[in-house]
Coordinates of C-alpha atoms in Angstrom, one line a residue:
M1104 CA -16.0 10.5 34.0
L1105 CA -16.6 13.5 35.4
I1106 CA -18.3 15.3 32.7
A1107 CA -19.6 11.4 31.5
G1108 CA -21.0 10.4 34.6
F1109 CA -22.9 13.7 35.5
L1110 CA -24.8 14.1 31.5
A1111 CA -25.4 10.5 31.7
L1112 CA -27.1 10.7 35.4
A1113 CA -28.6 13.8 34.1
C1114 CA -30.4 12.7 31.0
V1115 CA -31.8 9.7 33.8
K1116 CA -33.5 12.8 35.4
L1117 CA -35.0 15.1 32.8
L1118 CA -37.0 11.6 32.1
Y1119 CA -39.1 12.8 35.9
L1120 CA -39.7 17.1 34.5
P1121 CA -43.5 15.6 34.5
S1122 CA -43.6 14.2 37.8
Y1123 CA -45.1 14.5 41.3
K1124 CA -43.6 17.8 43.1
S1125 CA -44.3 18.7 46.3
T1126 CA -44.9 22.7 48.3
D1127 CA -41.2 23.2 48.4
F1128 CA -41.9 23.5 44.3
E1129 CA -43.3 26.7 45.3
V1130 CA -41.4 27.9 47.9
H1131 CA -39.2 27.9 45.5
R1132 CA -41.1 29.2 42.5
N1133 CA -42.4 32.3 45.4
W1134 CA -38.3 32.9 46.6
L1135 CA -37.5 33.6 43.1
A1136 CA -40.2 36.1 43.0
I1137 CA -39.7 37.9 46.3
T1138 CA -36.3 38.7 45.5
S1139 CA -37.1 39.3 41.6
S1140 CA -39.5 41.7 41.6
L1141 CA -38.2 43.2 45.1
G1142 CA -35.5 45.1 46.1
V1143 CA -32.9 43.6 49.0
Q1144 CA -34.5 45.4 52.1
S1145 CA -38.2 43.6 51.1
W1146 CA -36.7 40.7 50.7
Y1147 CA -36.4 39.1 54.2
H1148 CA -39.8 41.2 55.0
E1149 CA -42.3 40.4 52.2
A1150 CA -44.9 37.8 53.5
T1151 CA -47.7 37.6 50.6
S1152 CA -47.3 33.7 50.7
Q1153 CA -47.3 32.2 53.7
W1154 CA -43.4 30.6 52.0
T1155 CA -41.7 33.3 52.6
L1156 CA -37.7 33.6 52.0
D1157 CA -36.8 32.1 55.1
Y1158 CA -32.5 30.3 53.8
P1159 CA -29.8 32.7 54.4
P1160 CA -28.5 34.9 52.2
F1161 CA -26.1 33.8 49.5
F1162 CA -29.3 31.5 49.4
A1163 CA -31.0 34.6 48.3
W1164 CA -29.3 35.8 46.4
F1165 CA -28.8 32.0 44.5
E1166 CA -32.2 32.0 43.6
F1167 CA -31.8 35.9 42.7
A1168 CA -29.3 34.5 39.8
L1169 CA -31.9 32.1 38.4
S1170 CA -34.5 34.7 38.6
K1171 CA -32.4 36.2 35.4
V1172 CA -32.5 33.5 34.1
A1173 CA -36.4 32.5 34.9
V1174 CA -37.4 35.5 32.9
H1175 CA -36.5 34.3 29.7
F1176 CA -38.9 31.2 30.3
D1177 CA -42.4 32.5 32.1
P1178 CA -42.2 35.6 33.6
E1179 CA -45.4 35.1 35.0
M1180 CA -43.5 32.6 37.5
L1181 CA -41.6 36.1 38.6
V1182 CA -44.8 37.8 39.9
I1183 CA -45.2 37.3 44.0
K1184 CA -48.9 37.2 43.3
N1185 CA -48.9 34.5 41.5
L1186 CA -49.9 32.0 44.0
G1187 CA -49.0 28.4 42.4
Y1188 CA -47.7 29.1 39.4
S1189 CA -47.2 26.1 37.9
S1190 CA -47.2 26.5 33.7
D1191 CA -45.1 24.4 31.9
K1192 CA -42.7 26.1 31.0
T1193 CA -41.8 27.5 35.0
I1194 CA -41.6 23.2 35.6
L1195 CA -39.2 22.8 33.0
F1196 CA -37.2 25.7 34.0
Q1197 CA -36.9 24.8 37.8
R1198 CA -36.6 20.8 37.0
L1199 CA -33.2 22.3 34.6
S1200 CA -32.4 24.3 37.3
V1201 CA -31.8 21.7 40.0
I1202 CA -30.5 19.0 37.1
V1203 CA -27.5 21.9 36.1
T1204 CA -26.3 23.2 39.3
D1205 CA -26.3 19.3 40.6
F1206 CA -22.4 19.7 38.8
V1207 CA -21.6 21.9 41.6
F1208 CA -22.0 18.3 43.6
A1209 CA -20.8 16.0 40.7
V1210 CA -17.8 18.5 40.8
G1211 CA -17.3 18.2 44.7
A1212 CA -17.9 14.2 44.7
W1213 CA -15.4 13.5 42.3
T1214 CA -12.8 16.7 44.9
C1215 CA -13.9 13.2 47.3
M1216 CA -12.9 10.2 45.8
K1217 CA -9.8 12.1 44.0
N1218 CA -9.0 12.1 47.2
M1219 CA -10.3 9.6 49.4
H1220 CA -6.2 7.6 49.7
N1221 CA -5.9 10.8 52.5
L1222 CA -7.9 8.2 54.7
K1223 CA -5.9 6.0 56.5
S1224 CA -8.6 3.3 56.7
V1225 CA -9.3 2.9 52.4
Q1226 CA -6.6 0.1 51.9
A1227 CA -7.5 -0.7 48.4
R1228 CA -6.8 1.8 45.6
G1229 CA -7.2 1.7 41.8
P1230 CA -9.8 3.4 38.8
S1231 CA -12.1 0.9 39.3
R1232 CA -12.2 1.5 43.3
D1233 CA -12.6 5.3 42.2
A1234 CA -15.4 4.8 39.9
A1235 CA -17.4 3.1 42.4
I1236 CA -17.1 5.4 44.7
Y1237 CA -18.0 8.4 42.6
T1238 CA -20.8 6.5 40.9
L1239 CA -22.0 5.9 44.2
L1240 CA -22.4 9.1 45.7
L1241 CA -24.4 10.1 42.2
T1242 CA -26.9 8.2 42.4
N1243 CA -27.9 8.2 45.6
A1244 CA -31.5 7.4 45.7
G1245 CA -32.6 10.1 48.7
L1246 CA -31.1 13.0 46.9
F1247 CA -32.2 11.4 43.3
M1248 CA -35.9 11.9 45.3
V1249 CA -36.2 15.0 47.2
D1250 CA -34.0 17.1 44.4
H1251 CA -35.8 15.9 41.4
I1252 CA -39.2 14.3 42.3
H1253 CA -40.1 16.5 45.4
F1254 CA -38.0 19.6 44.5
Q1255 CA -34.8 20.7 46.6
Y1256 CA -31.8 21.3 45.5
N1257 CA -30.0 19.4 47.7
G1258 CA -27.3 18.1 45.2
F1259 CA -26.3 21.7 44.9
L1260 CA -25.7 22.5 48.8
F1261 CA -23.5 18.8 49.8
G1262 CA -21.8 19.6 46.5
F1263 CA -20.2 22.4 48.3
L1264 CA -20.2 20.3 51.4
L1265 CA -18.0 17.6 49.7
L1266 CA -15.9 19.8 48.6
S1267 CA -14.5 21.2 51.8
I1268 CA -14.4 17.7 52.9
G1269 CA -12.2 17.3 49.7
A1270 CA -9.6 20.0 51.3
M1271 CA -9.4 18.7 54.6
M1272 CA -8.7 15.5 53.1
Q1273 CA -6.0 17.1 51.5
E1274 CA -5.2 19.6 54.0
Q1275 CA -6.4 22.9 52.8
Y1276 CA -7.4 23.7 55.7
L1277 CA -8.5 27.6 54.6
L1278 CA -10.1 26.7 51.6
G1279 CA -11.8 23.8 53.2
S1280 CA -13.2 26.5 56.0
L1281 CA -14.3 28.7 52.9
W1282 CA -17.1 26.5 51.1
F1283 CA -17.6 25.2 54.7
C1284 CA -19.2 29.1 55.8
V1285 CA -20.3 29.7 52.4
L1286 CA -22.3 26.9 52.9
L1287 CA -23.4 27.7 55.9
N1288 CA -25.3 30.9 53.7
L1289 CA -26.5 29.0 51.8
K1290 CA -28.0 27.0 54.1
H1291 CA -27.6 27.1 58.3
I1292 CA -29.6 23.8 58.7
Y1293 CA -26.1 22.5 58.3
M1294 CA -24.7 24.7 61.2
Y1295 CA -25.3 21.0 63.2
I1296 CA -22.0 19.9 62.1
A1297 CA -20.1 22.4 63.2
P1298 CA -18.8 21.5 65.9
A1299 CA -16.9 18.5 64.1
Y1300 CA -15.7 21.6 61.9
F1301 CA -14.3 23.5 65.0
I1302 CA -13.5 20.5 67.3
F1303 CA -10.3 19.4 63.8
L1304 CA -9.5 22.9 62.3
L1305 CA -8.9 23.6 66.2
R1306 CA -6.7 20.7 67.1
A1307 CA -5.7 20.3 62.8
Y1308 CA -4.6 23.7 61.7
C1309 CA -4.1 26.1 64.7
F1310 CA -1.9 23.7 66.2
N1311 CA 0.7 23.2 64.2
N1312 CA 3.3 20.5 65.7
S1313 CA 1.9 20.6 69.0
A1314 CA 2.1 24.1 69.9
F1315 CA -0.8 27.1 69.4
S1316 CA -0.5 29.5 66.7
I1317 CA -1.8 32.6 66.9
T1318 CA -1.2 33.7 63.8
R1319 CA -3.0 30.6 61.8
L1320 CA -6.3 31.3 64.4
V1321 CA -6.2 35.1 63.4
K1322 CA -6.2 33.6 59.8
L1323 CA -8.7 30.7 60.4
G1324 CA -10.9 33.6 62.5
S1325 CA -10.7 36.4 59.4
L1326 CA -11.9 34.0 57.0
V1327 CA -14.6 32.8 59.2
I1328 CA -15.9 36.9 59.5
L1329 CA -15.4 37.8 55.7
T1330 CA -17.3 35.6 54.1
F1331 CA -20.0 36.1 56.9
V1332 CA -19.7 39.8 56.5
V1333 CA -19.8 39.8 52.6
S1334 CA -22.9 37.5 52.9
F1335 CA -25.1 39.4 55.5
G1336 CA -23.2 42.4 55.3
P1337 CA -26.6 43.8 52.8
F1338 CA -28.9 43.1 55.3
V1339 CA -26.5 45.0 58.3
N1340 CA -30.1 47.3 59.2
Q1341 CA -32.7 44.3 59.4
I1342 CA -30.1 41.5 61.2
P1343 CA -33.0 40.8 63.2
Q1344 CA -35.7 39.7 61.1
V1345 CA -33.6 37.8 59.2
I1346 CA -32.2 35.6 62.1
S1347 CA -35.7 35.5 63.0
R1348 CA -36.5 34.0 59.3
L1349 CA -34.3 31.4 59.7
F1350 CA -35.0 30.7 62.3
P1351 CA -38.3 29.5 62.6
F1352 CA -39.0 28.2 66.4
K1353 CA -42.7 28.8 66.2
R1354 CA -43.0 25.7 63.4
G1355 CA -42.8 23.5 66.5
L1356 CA -40.7 20.5 67.6
C1357 CA -41.2 18.2 64.9
H1358 CA -42.4 21.1 62.5
A1359 CA -45.4 18.3 60.9
Y1360 CA -44.4 14.5 60.7
W1361 CA -40.5 16.2 59.5
A1362 CA -38.2 14.6 61.6
P1363 CA -38.7 11.0 62.6
N1364 CA -36.7 11.2 65.4
F1365 CA -36.9 10.5 69.4
W1366 CA -39.1 13.8 69.7
A1367 CA -41.5 11.6 67.3
V1368 CA -41.4 8.5 70.1
Y1369 CA -42.0 11.1 72.9
N1370 CA -44.4 12.5 71.2
L1371 CA -46.4 8.8 70.7
V1372 CA -45.4 8.4 74.4
D1373 CA -47.8 11.5 74.7
K1374 CA -50.8 10.4 72.4
A1375 CA -51.1 7.3 74.2
L1376 CA -51.1 9.5 78.1
T1377 CA -53.5 11.1 77.1
I1378 CA -56.4 8.3 75.5
I1379 CA -55.6 6.1 78.4
G1380 CA -56.0 9.2 80.7
K1381 CA -59.5 9.7 78.2
K1382 CA -61.2 6.2 78.4
F1383 CA -59.7 6.4 82.6
G1384 CA -61.5 9.3 82.8
G1385 CA -58.4 11.1 84.1
D1386 CA -58.2 8.9 87.6
M1387 CA -55.1 6.9 86.7
I1388 CA -53.3 10.0 84.9
K1389 CA -54.4 13.2 85.0
I1390 CA -54.2 15.8 82.2
P1391 CA -54.8 19.6 81.6
T1392 CA -58.3 20.3 80.2
A1393 CA -59.8 21.2 76.3
T1394 CA -60.1 24.4 77.6
D1395 CA -56.0 25.0 78.7
L1396 CA -55.0 23.9 75.9
N1397 CA -57.7 26.1 72.9
G1398 CA -59.5 22.8 72.2
T1399 CA -56.4 20.5 71.6
Q1400 CA -55.8 17.3 73.1
A1401 CA -52.2 16.0 72.3
S1402 CA -51.2 18.3 69.9
M1403 CA -47.9 17.9 68.8
T1404 CA -48.9 14.5 66.7
G1405 CA -51.6 16.7 64.7
G1406 CA -49.6 17.4 61.8
L1407 CA -49.6 21.0 62.0
V1408 CA -47.0 23.5 61.8
Q1409 CA -47.0 25.5 64.5
D1410 CA -45.3 25.8 68.5
I1411 CA -48.5 23.9 70.5
E1412 CA -48.0 22.4 73.9
H1413 CA -47.4 18.2 74.4
V1414 CA -50.9 17.1 76.9
V1415 CA -49.8 14.7 80.0
L1416 CA -45.9 14.7 79.2
P1417 CA -43.1 18.1 79.7
S1418 CA -43.0 19.9 76.3
V1419 CA -39.6 20.2 75.1
P1420 CA -38.1 23.7 74.4
P1421 CA -35.5 24.3 71.9
L1422 CA -32.9 25.1 74.4
A1423 CA -33.4 21.1 76.0
T1424 CA -33.0 20.1 72.3
F1425 CA -29.8 22.3 71.8
L1426 CA -28.3 20.5 75.1
I1427 CA -29.1 17.5 74.5
T1428 CA -27.6 16.6 70.6
F1429 CA -24.5 18.8 72.7
L1430 CA -24.4 15.7 74.8
F1431 CA -24.5 12.8 71.6
M1432 CA -21.9 15.1 69.9
V1433 CA -19.5 15.5 72.8
P1434 CA -18.2 11.6 72.8
C1435 CA -17.0 11.4 69.5
L1436 CA -16.2 15.1 69.3
I1437 CA -13.4 14.4 72.2
K1438 CA -11.8 11.4 70.1
L1439 CA -11.6 14.1 67.4
W1440 CA -10.2 16.3 69.5
R1441 CA -7.1 13.4 70.7
R1442 CA -6.7 11.5 67.1
P1443 CA -7.0 15.3 64.9
N1444 CA -7.1 12.6 61.3
S1445 CA -9.7 12.6 58.6
V1446 CA -10.9 9.3 59.3
N1447 CA -12.6 10.8 63.0
F1448 CA -12.9 14.0 61.2
M1449 CA -15.7 11.9 58.8
R1450 CA -16.4 9.6 61.5
S1451 CA -17.7 13.1 63.9
L1452 CA -19.0 14.4 61.2
T1453 CA -21.1 11.7 61.0
L1454 CA -22.4 11.3 64.1
C1455 CA -22.7 14.6 64.8
G1456 CA -25.2 14.9 61.8
W1457 CA -27.1 11.7 63.4
S1458 CA -27.2 13.2 67.1
S1459 CA -29.1 16.2 65.5
F1460 CA -31.7 14.0 63.9
L1461 CA -32.2 12.3 66.2
F1462 CA -32.1 14.9 68.9
G1463 CA -32.4 18.3 67.2
W1464 CA -35.7 20.9 67.2

């Protein structure tokens, strides 16, 4: 069922080869060119295109591996100066790369399906239920649109998350930790759910029969440190540059409308107050002058990718979003600490991710 399901869905995905593609298509083409044409020490410095490399090192190596195949389709796609290049062969290769690497997602979904019986809240079990879980994961409509129309590699990434979750369900904590560390070094946005992993591993693995095990802590810590050393080791002389690329706070709080969360509502209120203030001549609400804002008004709703100030309401610094996000994670983390089982772990992953979506930067 693993192979059959993957191949059946791959056939459907092939129908969307000529479909709309977003700017992310050019982003990944540029990353193919960077990792293929330049030495490792230049990857996080190259800035010919505005779409600079801003994913962790493991993903950079993933693009490097893809480039070794891409050259056989169209070598021109690997030229850094060919900005916006999208020949038919380039489109074919990049679309196929997403479809093929989705096999990691299929394996992850299969692993989770086979271990669902370890969730105490799951009562029924059987071939029909297993098939339903696997099919629902594989045919996720949102993932399909984002990856195979918009263009990204989220299926590939989520595959590692599912592999990690599957290992956790089997109480293979070190293996689950390894998969999650690999995932973090592929795309660091998964740091949002790291608190759930930290609490669960500390409580369920390091506290053995209610007694703390220093040996297990050393094993776990060594595994995590080793993974990050392997990832960032080649870039040890340019860590500040890599970090500045991975955490580009200058893109702004909502990154051009990409975060329809609490801060979108906050921006809407700021916009409304600005309009009211302008309508009543600033008598009711004190707003900054155009000169104060370099000629902009309510700029946080302008859809620009840059760090700009709110007009009426206080501007929100990154630290404030981190603190608020963590505050809303605390209740589920406390429950996970008190009852460290796979059900609460899954719930905490969901709630940590949701809190980060609502209040994160």
